[in-house]
Amino acid sequence: MFRLIQRETRASQTLLGVAIGLSQAQVSEILGGSRKVTSIDVLTRIYTGLHMPAEARAALMLGDRSHGIAPTTNSSGDVIATPYSQALVADALAERFADVEAVYPSRSEFTSKMPPHALFDGATEIRAVGLSLNLICQQYADSWLAQLVQDGARLRLLFLDPAGNAIRQREFEEDMTAGTLGALTALNLQGILRVRDRLPAEIRDRIEVATYDQTIRVNITLINESLCIAQQYLPHARGVESPTMVIKKRWPTAGLYHVFERTFDELWSGGQAR
């Protein structure tokens, strides 16, 4: 929050200290994160001492755009953020983090926080490209997947070719016995095709499956044209051990969501239908 104050006011650390009665060293500690500002009184001294505009006060959740209106509080006296102040803070975060909602050190930590059923239940569209697509094929029941499709969902799933050169290269990078990843991918591929074959004939086209044979760089799952799960493939690290990003589409064309969506579209266009 202190960084947001400094951005709004363009005040130096010395001026901030004078305004709130702290030393420059203490202000530096606050900006560095080792000291916290929790007192409403201190925050009030900040905007009063710096003659901050209403927008900056709103960012501190001490009021809205209307001049002379006291900050909204609840029965306990806690300041309640106004919609405008919430939007201002959201804009500041978006400027810093784009459309990235969360980053997890590994896929296993990601799935413990966001299990597949939380991602896919009720989905109307799922597009995925990667290696074996375990998130869908191993961690989400076939019966649930079939029910999604019967309810109207459409799926486009692009697997790494289990008999191709790229999967053998990946096995070498992960120091795995030759054929291990190929066998797992073939198993998942057969499972999805079996789900499709068991559907009524008139809706089987809602599951589109293809394979590709290119050096694998990223696993992408796109849900309902609004949420993206992206995971980079790192040399000498298993997919389940690699960092995972959660991205929510914020803008019509800008942002990381569209970068990964374009990547999916490019890979899908060169895939071999199954």
PDB file of C-alpha atoms in Angstrom:
ATOM      1  CA  MET A   1       0.000   0.000   0.000  1.00  0.00           C
ATOM      2  CA  PHE A   2       2.865   2.386   0.809  1.00  0.00           C
ATOM      3  CA  ARG A   3       4.216   1.901  -2.703  1.00  0.00           C
ATOM      4  CA  LEU A   4       0.801   2.868  -4.074  1.00  0.00           C
ATOM      5  CA  ILE A   5       0.872   6.007  -1.908  1.00  0.00           C
ATOM      6  CA  GLN A   6       4.286   6.944  -3.241  1.00  0.00           C
ATOM      7  CA  ARG A   7       3.166   6.348  -6.821  1.00  0.00           C
ATOM      8  CA  GLU A   8       0.039   8.487  -6.393  1.00  0.00           C
ATOM      9  CA  THR A   9       1.863  11.385  -4.697  1.00  0.00           C
ATOM     10  CA  ARG A  10       5.369  11.087  -6.200  1.00  0.00           C
ATOM     11  CA  ALA A  11       6.648  11.911  -2.707  1.00  0.00           C
ATOM     12  CA  SER A  12      10.188  11.091  -1.605  1.00  0.00           C
ATOM     13  CA  GLN A  13      10.829   8.846   1.375  1.00  0.00           C
ATOM     14  CA  THR A  14      11.931  11.917   3.339  1.00  0.00           C
ATOM     15  CA  LEU A  15       8.671  13.759   2.611  1.00  0.00           C
ATOM     16  CA  LEU A  16       6.644  10.709   3.537  1.00  0.00           C
ATOM     17  CA  GLY A  17       8.508  10.524   6.832  1.00  0.00           C
ATOM     18  CA  VAL A  18       7.924  14.201   7.619  1.00  0.00           C
ATOM     19  CA  ALA A  19       4.215  13.857   6.847  1.00  0.00           C
ATOM     20  CA  ILE A  20       3.645  10.933   9.196  1.00  0.00           C
ATOM     21  CA  GLY A  21       6.299  11.514  11.833  1.00  0.00           C
ATOM     22  CA  LEU A  22       8.632   8.662  10.886  1.00  0.00           C
ATOM     23  CA  SER A  23      12.293   8.635   9.967  1.00  0.00           C
ATOM     24  CA  GLN A  24      13.444   7.971   6.415  1.00  0.00           C
ATOM     25  CA  ALA A  25      14.845   4.637   7.636  1.00  0.00           C
ATOM     26  CA  GLN A  26      11.444   3.634   9.007  1.00  0.00           C
ATOM     27  CA  VAL A  27       9.766   4.626   5.747  1.00  0.00           C
ATOM     28  CA  SER A  28      12.340   2.530   3.891  1.00  0.00           C
ATOM     29  CA  GLU A  29      11.490  -0.442   6.114  1.00  0.00           C
ATOM     30  CA  ILE A  30       7.802  -0.008   5.308  1.00  0.00           C
ATOM     31  CA  LEU A  31       8.498   0.098   1.577  1.00  0.00           C
ATOM     32  CA  GLY A  32      10.734  -2.946   1.925  1.00  0.00           C
ATOM     33  CA  GLY A  33       8.030  -4.916   3.711  1.00  0.00           C
ATOM     34  CA  SER A  34       9.782  -5.408   7.062  1.00  0.00           C
ATOM     35  CA  ARG A  35       7.507  -2.885   8.831  1.00  0.00           C
ATOM     36  CA  LYS A  36       3.708  -2.797   8.467  1.00  0.00           C
ATOM     37  CA  VAL A  37       1.299   0.150   8.612  1.00  0.00           C
ATOM     38  CA  THR A  38      -1.984  -0.937  10.149  1.00  0.00           C
ATOM     39  CA  SER A  39      -3.213   2.148  12.010  1.00  0.00           C
ATOM     40  CA  ILE A  40      -5.974   4.185  10.383  1.00  0.00           C
ATOM     41  CA  ASP A  41      -4.608   7.213  12.263  1.00  0.00           C
ATOM     42  CA  VAL A  42      -1.241   6.854  10.535  1.00  0.00           C
ATOM     43  CA  LEU A  43      -2.914   6.504   7.144  1.00  0.00           C
ATOM     44  CA  THR A  44      -4.991   9.604   7.878  1.00  0.00           C
ATOM     45  CA  ARG A  45      -1.826  11.542   8.721  1.00  0.00           C
ATOM     46  CA  ILE A  46      -0.364  10.416   5.409  1.00  0.00           C
ATOM     47  CA  TYR A  47      -3.095  11.839   3.197  1.00  0.00           C
ATOM     48  CA  THR A  48      -3.499  14.973   5.353  1.00  0.00           C
ATOM     49  CA  GLY A  49       0.214  15.732   5.513  1.00  0.00           C
ATOM     50  CA  LEU A  50       0.720  15.155   1.797  1.00  0.00           C
ATOM     51  CA  HIS A  51      -2.496  16.910   0.681  1.00  0.00           C
ATOM     52  CA  MET A  52      -3.340  13.825  -1.335  1.00  0.00           C
ATOM     53  CA  PRO A  53      -6.166  13.946  -3.919  1.00  0.00           C
ATOM     54  CA  ALA A  54      -9.437  12.113  -3.387  1.00  0.00           C
ATOM     55  CA  GLU A  55      -8.384   9.284  -5.711  1.00  0.00           C
ATOM     56  CA  ALA A  56      -5.345   8.578  -3.553  1.00  0.00           C
ATOM     57  CA  ARG A  57      -7.490   8.637  -0.406  1.00  0.00           C
ATOM     58  CA  ALA A  58      -9.788   6.145  -2.085  1.00  0.00           C
ATOM     59  CA  ALA A  59      -6.826   3.884  -2.768  1.00  0.00           C
ATOM     60  CA  LEU A  60      -6.134   3.943   0.977  1.00  0.00           C
ATOM     61  CA  MET A  61      -9.788   2.976   1.532  1.00  0.00           C
ATOM     62  CA  LEU A  62     -10.267   6.161   3.575  1.00  0.00           C
ATOM     63  CA  GLY A  63     -12.983   7.662   1.422  1.00  0.00           C
ATOM     64  CA  ASP A  64     -14.355   7.907  -2.097  1.00  0.00           C
ATOM     65  CA  ARG A  65     -14.345  10.562  -4.783  1.00  0.00           C
ATOM     66  CA  SER A  66     -16.834  12.781  -2.949  1.00  0.00           C
ATOM     67  CA  HIS A  67     -15.143  15.617  -1.031  1.00  0.00           C
ATOM     68  CA  GLY A  68     -16.048  16.079   2.614  1.00  0.00           C
ATOM     69  CA  ILE A  69     -17.563  12.603   3.045  1.00  0.00           C
ATOM     70  CA  ALA A  70     -16.168  10.538   5.885  1.00  0.00           C
ATOM     71  CA  PRO A  71     -14.907   7.041   5.128  1.00  0.00           C
ATOM     72  CA  THR A  72     -17.503   4.290   5.366  1.00  0.00           C
ATOM     73  CA  THR A  73     -17.098   2.071   8.417  1.00  0.00           C
ATOM     74  CA  ASN A  74     -18.852  -0.957   9.841  1.00  0.00           C
ATOM     75  CA  SER A  75     -20.165  -1.388  13.385  1.00  0.00           C
ATOM     76  CA  SER A  76     -16.677  -2.206  14.646  1.00  0.00           C
ATOM     77  CA  GLY A  77     -15.224   0.951  13.189  1.00  0.00           C
ATOM     78  CA  ASP A  78     -13.303  -0.827  10.426  1.00  0.00           C
ATOM     79  CA  VAL A  79     -12.984   1.102   7.186  1.00  0.00           C
ATOM     80  CA  ILE A  80     -14.941  -0.452   4.332  1.00  0.00           C
ATOM     81  CA  ALA A  81     -13.493  -0.249   0.842  1.00  0.00           C
ATOM     82  CA  THR A  82     -15.722   1.550  -1.643  1.00  0.00           C
ATOM     83  CA  PRO A  83     -16.225   0.075  -5.131  1.00  0.00           C
ATOM     84  CA  TYR A  84     -14.096   2.867  -6.568  1.00  0.00           C
ATOM     85  CA  SER A  85     -11.222   2.246  -4.160  1.00  0.00           C
ATOM     86  CA  GLN A  86     -11.397  -1.466  -4.891  1.00  0.00           C
ATOM     87  CA  ALA A  87     -11.226  -0.744  -8.626  1.00  0.00           C
ATOM     88  CA  LEU A  88      -8.260   1.572  -8.126  1.00  0.00           C
ATOM     89  CA  VAL A  89      -6.346  -1.056  -6.191  1.00  0.00           C
ATOM     90  CA  ALA A  90      -7.287  -3.689  -8.798  1.00  0.00           C
ATOM     91  CA  ASP A  91      -5.926  -1.440 -11.558  1.00  0.00           C
ATOM     92  CA  ALA A  92      -2.677  -0.999  -9.652  1.00  0.00           C
ATOM     93  CA  LEU A  93      -2.309  -4.755  -9.252  1.00  0.00           C
ATOM     94  CA  ALA A  94      -3.160  -5.356 -12.912  1.00  0.00           C
ATOM     95  CA  GLU A  95      -0.474  -2.880 -13.935  1.00  0.00           C
ATOM     96  CA  ARG A  96       2.073  -4.861 -11.965  1.00  0.00           C
ATOM     97  CA  PHE A  97       0.931  -8.440 -12.555  1.00  0.00           C
ATOM     98  CA  ALA A  98      -1.037  -8.164 -15.847  1.00  0.00           C
ATOM     99  CA  ASP A  99      -3.714 -10.891 -15.834  1.00  0.00           C
ATOM    100  CA  VAL A 100      -1.815 -13.405 -13.703  1.00  0.00           C
ATOM    101  CA  GLU A 101      -4.002 -14.400 -10.755  1.00  0.00           C
ATOM    102  CA  ALA A 102      -1.622 -16.815  -9.039  1.00  0.00           C
ATOM    103  CA  VAL A 103       1.658 -18.674  -9.483  1.00  0.00           C
ATOM    104  CA  TYR A 104       2.439 -22.026  -7.853  1.00  0.00           C
ATOM    105  CA  PRO A 105       5.908 -23.606  -7.562  1.00  0.00           C
ATOM    106  CA  SER A 106       4.625 -26.917  -8.952  1.00  0.00           C
ATOM    107  CA  ARG A 107       1.585 -28.502 -10.525  1.00  0.00           C
ATOM    108  CA  SER A 108       1.055 -30.638  -7.425  1.00  0.00           C
ATOM    109  CA  GLU A 109       0.756 -27.504  -5.255  1.00  0.00           C
ATOM    110  CA  PHE A 110      -1.563 -25.962  -7.835  1.00  0.00           C
ATOM    111  CA  THR A 111      -3.915 -28.966  -7.868  1.00  0.00           C
ATOM    112  CA  SER A 112      -4.015 -29.054  -4.068  1.00  0.00           C
ATOM    113  CA  LYS A 113      -5.305 -25.457  -4.122  1.00  0.00           C
ATOM    114  CA  MET A 114      -7.411 -25.717  -7.286  1.00  0.00           C
ATOM    115  CA  PRO A 115      -8.588 -29.311  -7.789  1.00  0.00           C
ATOM    116  CA  PRO A 116      -9.793 -30.316 -11.272  1.00  0.00           C
ATOM    117  CA  HIS A 117     -13.466 -30.452 -10.278  1.00  0.00           C
ATOM    118  CA  ALA A 118     -13.260 -26.781  -9.238  1.00  0.00           C
ATOM    119  CA  LEU A 119     -11.909 -25.946 -12.689  1.00  0.00           C
ATOM    120  CA  PHE A 120     -14.054 -28.132 -14.905  1.00  0.00           C
ATOM    121  CA  ASP A 121     -17.420 -28.647 -13.187  1.00  0.00           C
ATOM    122  CA  GLY A 122     -20.018 -26.751 -15.206  1.00  0.00           C
ATOM    123  CA  ALA A 123     -17.553 -25.776 -17.948  1.00  0.00           C
ATOM    124  CA  THR A 124     -18.941 -25.143 -21.422  1.00  0.00           C
ATOM    125  CA  GLU A 125     -15.610 -25.183 -23.274  1.00  0.00           C
ATOM    126  CA  ILE A 126     -12.235 -26.762 -22.514  1.00  0.00           C
ATOM    127  CA  ARG A 127      -9.196 -26.494 -24.765  1.00  0.00           C
ATOM    128  CA  ALA A 128      -5.941 -28.133 -23.764  1.00  0.00           C
ATOM    129  CA  VAL A 129      -2.519 -28.809 -25.247  1.00  0.00           C
ATOM    130  CA  GLY A 130       0.426 -30.439 -23.565  1.00  0.00           C
ATOM    131  CA  LEU A 131       1.988 -33.850 -23.164  1.00  0.00           C
ATOM    132  CA  SER A 132      -0.352 -36.427 -21.614  1.00  0.00           C
ATOM    133  CA  LEU A 133      -3.017 -33.974 -20.340  1.00  0.00           C
ATOM    134  CA  ASN A 134      -3.138 -35.711 -16.963  1.00  0.00           C
ATOM    135  CA  LEU A 135      -5.151 -32.889 -15.385  1.00  0.00           C
ATOM    136  CA  ILE A 136      -8.098 -33.924 -17.545  1.00  0.00           C
ATOM    137  CA  CYS A 137      -7.398 -37.582 -18.246  1.00  0.00           C
ATOM    138  CA  GLN A 138      -6.111 -38.819 -14.887  1.00  0.00           C
ATOM    139  CA  GLN A 139      -7.557 -36.406 -12.335  1.00  0.00           C
ATOM    140  CA  TYR A 140     -11.088 -35.880 -13.678  1.00  0.00           C
ATOM    141  CA  ALA A 141     -13.351 -38.912 -13.932  1.00  0.00           C
ATOM    142  CA  ASP A 142     -14.418 -40.157 -17.364  1.00  0.00           C
ATOM    143  CA  SER A 143     -18.046 -40.153 -16.238  1.00  0.00           C
ATOM    144  CA  TRP A 144     -17.817 -36.478 -15.233  1.00  0.00           C
ATOM    145  CA  LEU A 145     -16.223 -35.632 -18.562  1.00  0.00           C
ATOM    146  CA  ALA A 146     -18.978 -37.460 -20.434  1.00  0.00           C
ATOM    147  CA  GLN A 147     -21.612 -35.623 -18.397  1.00  0.00           C
ATOM    148  CA  LEU A 148     -20.033 -32.269 -19.241  1.00  0.00           C
ATOM    149  CA  VAL A 149     -20.280 -33.075 -22.936  1.00  0.00           C
ATOM    150  CA  GLN A 150     -23.855 -34.299 -22.620  1.00  0.00           C
ATOM    151  CA  ASP A 151     -24.661 -30.995 -20.919  1.00  0.00           C
ATOM    152  CA  GLY A 152     -23.320 -29.130 -23.954  1.00  0.00           C
ATOM    153  CA  ALA A 153     -19.601 -28.632 -23.285  1.00  0.00           C
ATOM    154  CA  ARG A 154     -17.104 -28.758 -26.160  1.00  0.00           C
ATOM    155  CA  LEU A 155     -13.561 -30.082 -25.816  1.00  0.00           C
ATOM    156  CA  ARG A 156     -10.455 -29.696 -27.954  1.00  0.00           C
ATOM    157  CA  LEU A 157      -7.600 -31.839 -26.660  1.00  0.00           C
ATOM    158  CA  LEU A 158      -4.149 -31.872 -28.262  1.00  0.00           C
ATOM    159  CA  PHE A 159      -1.742 -34.585 -27.067  1.00  0.00           C
ATOM    160  CA  LEU A 160       1.945 -34.977 -27.814  1.00  0.00           C
ATOM    161  CA  ASP A 161       2.189 -37.815 -30.344  1.00  0.00           C
ATOM    162  CA  PRO A 162       2.980 -40.941 -28.265  1.00  0.00           C
ATOM    163  CA  ALA A 163       4.917 -42.396 -31.199  1.00  0.00           C
ATOM    164  CA  GLY A 164       6.661 -39.180 -32.251  1.00  0.00           C
ATOM    165  CA  ASN A 165      10.186 -37.837 -31.905  1.00  0.00           C
ATOM    166  CA  ALA A 166       9.279 -35.013 -29.500  1.00  0.00           C
ATOM    167  CA  ILE A 167       8.046 -37.367 -26.788  1.00  0.00           C
ATOM    168  CA  ARG A 168      11.258 -39.396 -26.968  1.00  0.00           C
ATOM    169  CA  GLN A 169      13.213 -36.164 -26.588  1.00  0.00           C
ATOM    170  CA  ARG A 170      11.161 -35.308 -23.515  1.00  0.00           C
ATOM    171  CA  GLU A 171      11.790 -38.751 -22.014  1.00  0.00           C
ATOM    172  CA  PHE A 172      15.516 -38.132 -22.426  1.00  0.00           C
ATOM    173  CA  GLU A 173      15.245 -34.690 -20.780  1.00  0.00           C
ATOM    174  CA  GLU A 174      13.391 -36.137 -17.795  1.00  0.00           C
ATOM    175  CA  ASP A 175      15.846 -39.070 -17.592  1.00  0.00           C
ATOM    176  CA  MET A 176      13.004 -41.554 -17.990  1.00  0.00           C
ATOM    177  CA  THR A 177      13.105 -45.026 -19.479  1.00  0.00           C
ATOM    178  CA  ALA A 178      12.365 -44.910 -23.201  1.00  0.00           C
ATOM    179  CA  GLY A 179       8.686 -45.451 -23.868  1.00  0.00           C
ATOM    180  CA  THR A 180       7.443 -44.421 -20.403  1.00  0.00           C
ATOM    181  CA  LEU A 181       5.841 -41.118 -21.405  1.00  0.00           C
ATOM    182  CA  GLY A 182       4.740 -42.584 -24.713  1.00  0.00           C
ATOM    183  CA  ALA A 183       2.845 -45.366 -22.937  1.00  0.00           C
ATOM    184  CA  LEU A 184       1.163 -42.956 -20.501  1.00  0.00           C
ATOM    185  CA  THR A 185       0.141 -40.597 -23.288  1.00  0.00           C
ATOM    186  CA  ALA A 186      -1.207 -43.462 -25.399  1.00  0.00           C
ATOM    187  CA  LEU A 187      -3.237 -44.645 -22.402  1.00  0.00           C
ATOM    188  CA  ASN A 188      -4.741 -41.190 -21.844  1.00  0.00           C
ATOM    189  CA  LEU A 189      -5.423 -40.757 -25.545  1.00  0.00           C
ATOM    190  CA  GLN A 190      -7.225 -44.095 -25.721  1.00  0.00           C
ATOM    191  CA  GLY A 191      -9.239 -43.189 -22.634  1.00  0.00           C
ATOM    192  CA  ILE A 192     -10.510 -39.951 -24.164  1.00  0.00           C
ATOM    193  CA  LEU A 193     -11.353 -41.668 -27.436  1.00  0.00           C
ATOM    194  CA  ARG A 194     -13.267 -44.290 -25.464  1.00  0.00           C
ATOM    195  CA  VAL A 195     -15.270 -41.560 -23.705  1.00  0.00           C
ATOM    196  CA  ARG A 196     -16.086 -40.048 -27.094  1.00  0.00           C
ATOM    197  CA  ASP A 197     -17.067 -43.383 -28.647  1.00  0.00           C
ATOM    198  CA  ARG A 198     -19.524 -44.065 -25.822  1.00  0.00           C
ATOM    199  CA  LEU A 199     -21.384 -40.805 -26.372  1.00  0.00           C
ATOM    200  CA  PRO A 200     -24.516 -40.657 -28.515  1.00  0.00           C
ATOM    201  CA  ALA A 201     -23.459 -40.363 -32.157  1.00  0.00           C
ATOM    202  CA  GLU A 202     -25.016 -36.920 -32.597  1.00  0.00           C
ATOM    203  CA  ILE A 203     -22.805 -35.285 -29.950  1.00  0.00           C
ATOM    204  CA  ARG A 204     -19.482 -37.087 -30.451  1.00  0.00           C
ATOM    205  CA  ASP A 205     -18.156 -34.148 -32.429  1.00  0.00           C
ATOM    206  CA  ARG A 206     -18.177 -32.122 -29.209  1.00  0.00           C
ATOM    207  CA  ILE A 207     -14.917 -33.886 -28.291  1.00  0.00           C
ATOM    208  CA  GLU A 208     -12.169 -33.109 -30.793  1.00  0.00           C
ATOM    209  CA  VAL A 209      -8.861 -34.910 -30.304  1.00  0.00           C
ATOM    210  CA  ALA A 210      -5.565 -34.433 -32.135  1.00  0.00           C
ATOM    211  CA  THR A 211      -1.838 -35.073 -31.723  1.00  0.00           C
ATOM    212  CA  TYR A 212       1.250 -33.023 -32.569  1.00  0.00           C
ATOM    213  CA  ASP A 213       4.960 -33.766 -32.753  1.00  0.00           C
ATOM    214  CA  GLN A 214       6.861 -30.641 -31.726  1.00  0.00           C
ATOM    215  CA  THR A 215       9.295 -29.898 -28.922  1.00  0.00           C
ATOM    216  CA  ILE A 216       7.048 -29.395 -25.924  1.00  0.00           C
ATOM    217  CA  ARG A 217       7.381 -25.993 -24.285  1.00  0.00           C
ATOM    218  CA  VAL A 218       4.161 -25.431 -22.401  1.00  0.00           C
ATOM    219  CA  ASN A 219       1.018 -27.119 -21.136  1.00  0.00           C
ATOM    220  CA  ILE A 220      -2.037 -24.899 -21.678  1.00  0.00           C
ATOM    221  CA  THR A 221      -5.598 -25.410 -20.475  1.00  0.00           C
ATOM    222  CA  LEU A 222      -8.209 -22.815 -21.479  1.00  0.00           C
ATOM    223  CA  ILE A 223     -11.620 -22.881 -19.811  1.00  0.00           C
ATOM    224  CA  ASN A 224     -14.732 -20.996 -20.946  1.00  0.00           C
ATOM    225  CA  GLU A 225     -12.635 -18.429 -22.860  1.00  0.00           C
ATOM    226  CA  SER A 226     -11.808 -16.735 -19.564  1.00  0.00           C
ATOM    227  CA  LEU A 227      -9.380 -18.840 -17.525  1.00  0.00           C
ATOM    228  CA  CYS A 228      -5.963 -20.178 -18.512  1.00  0.00           C
ATOM    229  CA  ILE A 229      -3.747 -22.645 -16.651  1.00  0.00           C
ATOM    230  CA  ALA A 230      -0.235 -22.450 -18.114  1.00  0.00           C
ATOM    231  CA  GLN A 231       2.789 -24.518 -17.183  1.00  0.00           C
ATOM    232  CA  GLN A 232       6.226 -24.256 -18.723  1.00  0.00           C
ATOM    233  CA  TYR A 233       8.210 -27.435 -19.387  1.00  0.00           C
ATOM    234  CA  LEU A 234      11.690 -27.031 -17.929  1.00  0.00           C
ATOM    235  CA  PRO A 235      14.747 -29.128 -18.863  1.00  0.00           C
ATOM    236  CA  HIS A 236      15.420 -32.001 -16.458  1.00  0.00           C
ATOM    237  CA  ALA A 237      12.234 -31.368 -14.448  1.00  0.00           C
ATOM    238  CA  ARG A 238       9.090 -33.472 -14.535  1.00  0.00           C
ATOM    239  CA  GLY A 239       5.932 -31.703 -15.578  1.00  0.00           C
ATOM    240  CA  VAL A 240       4.363 -32.164 -12.144  1.00  0.00           C
ATOM    241  CA  GLU A 241       7.361 -30.346 -10.621  1.00  0.00           C
ATOM    242  CA  SER A 242       7.232 -27.284 -12.877  1.00  0.00           C
ATOM    243  CA  PRO A 243       5.760 -23.861 -11.956  1.00  0.00           C
ATOM    244  CA  THR A 244       2.108 -23.293 -12.825  1.00  0.00           C
ATOM    245  CA  MET A 245       0.357 -19.994 -13.575  1.00  0.00           C
ATOM    246  CA  VAL A 246      -3.332 -19.167 -13.240  1.00  0.00           C
ATOM    247  CA  ILE A 247      -4.354 -16.434 -15.678  1.00  0.00           C
ATOM    248  CA  LYS A 248      -7.745 -14.716 -15.994  1.00  0.00           C
ATOM    249  CA  LYS A 249      -8.626 -12.797 -19.136  1.00  0.00           C
ATOM    250  CA  ARG A 250      -9.000  -9.088 -18.305  1.00  0.00           C
ATOM    251  CA  TRP A 251      -8.835  -7.358 -21.691  1.00  0.00           C
ATOM    252  CA  PRO A 252     -10.212  -8.028 -25.198  1.00  0.00           C
ATOM    253  CA  THR A 253      -6.796  -8.406 -26.837  1.00  0.00           C
ATOM    254  CA  ALA A 254      -3.993  -7.585 -24.387  1.00  0.00           C
ATOM    255  CA  GLY A 255      -2.540  -9.694 -21.593  1.00  0.00           C
ATOM    256  CA  LEU A 256      -0.965 -13.106 -21.152  1.00  0.00           C
ATOM    257  CA  TYR A 257      -4.259 -14.929 -21.644  1.00  0.00           C
ATOM    258  CA  HIS A 258      -4.224 -14.089 -25.335  1.00  0.00           C
ATOM    259  CA  VAL A 259      -0.550 -15.061 -25.675  1.00  0.00           C
ATOM    260  CA  PHE A 260      -1.327 -18.591 -24.525  1.00  0.00           C
ATOM    261  CA  GLU A 261      -4.585 -18.734 -26.458  1.00  0.00           C
ATOM    262  CA  ARG A 262      -2.712 -17.894 -29.680  1.00  0.00           C
ATOM    263  CA  THR A 263      -0.147 -20.565 -28.853  1.00  0.00           C
ATOM    264  CA  PHE A 264      -2.912 -23.130 -28.475  1.00  0.00           C
ATOM    265  CA  ASP A 265      -4.537 -22.073 -31.757  1.00  0.00           C
ATOM    266  CA  GLU A 266      -1.231 -22.315 -33.635  1.00  0.00           C
ATOM    267  CA  LEU A 267      -0.473 -25.791 -32.295  1.00  0.00           C
ATOM    268  CA  TRP A 268      -4.035 -26.985 -32.866  1.00  0.00           C
ATOM    269  CA  SER A 269      -3.992 -25.852 -36.488  1.00  0.00           C
ATOM    270  CA  GLY A 270      -1.009 -28.140 -37.154  1.00  0.00           C
ATOM    271  CA  GLY A 271      -2.328 -31.150 -35.240  1.00  0.00           C
ATOM    272  CA  GLN A 272      -3.346 -34.515 -36.665  1.00  0.00           C
ATOM    273  CA  ALA A 273      -6.977 -35.332 -35.942  1.00  0.00           C
ATOM    274  CA  ARG A 274      -7.777 -38.617 -34.186  1.00  0.00           C
TER     275      ARG A 274
END
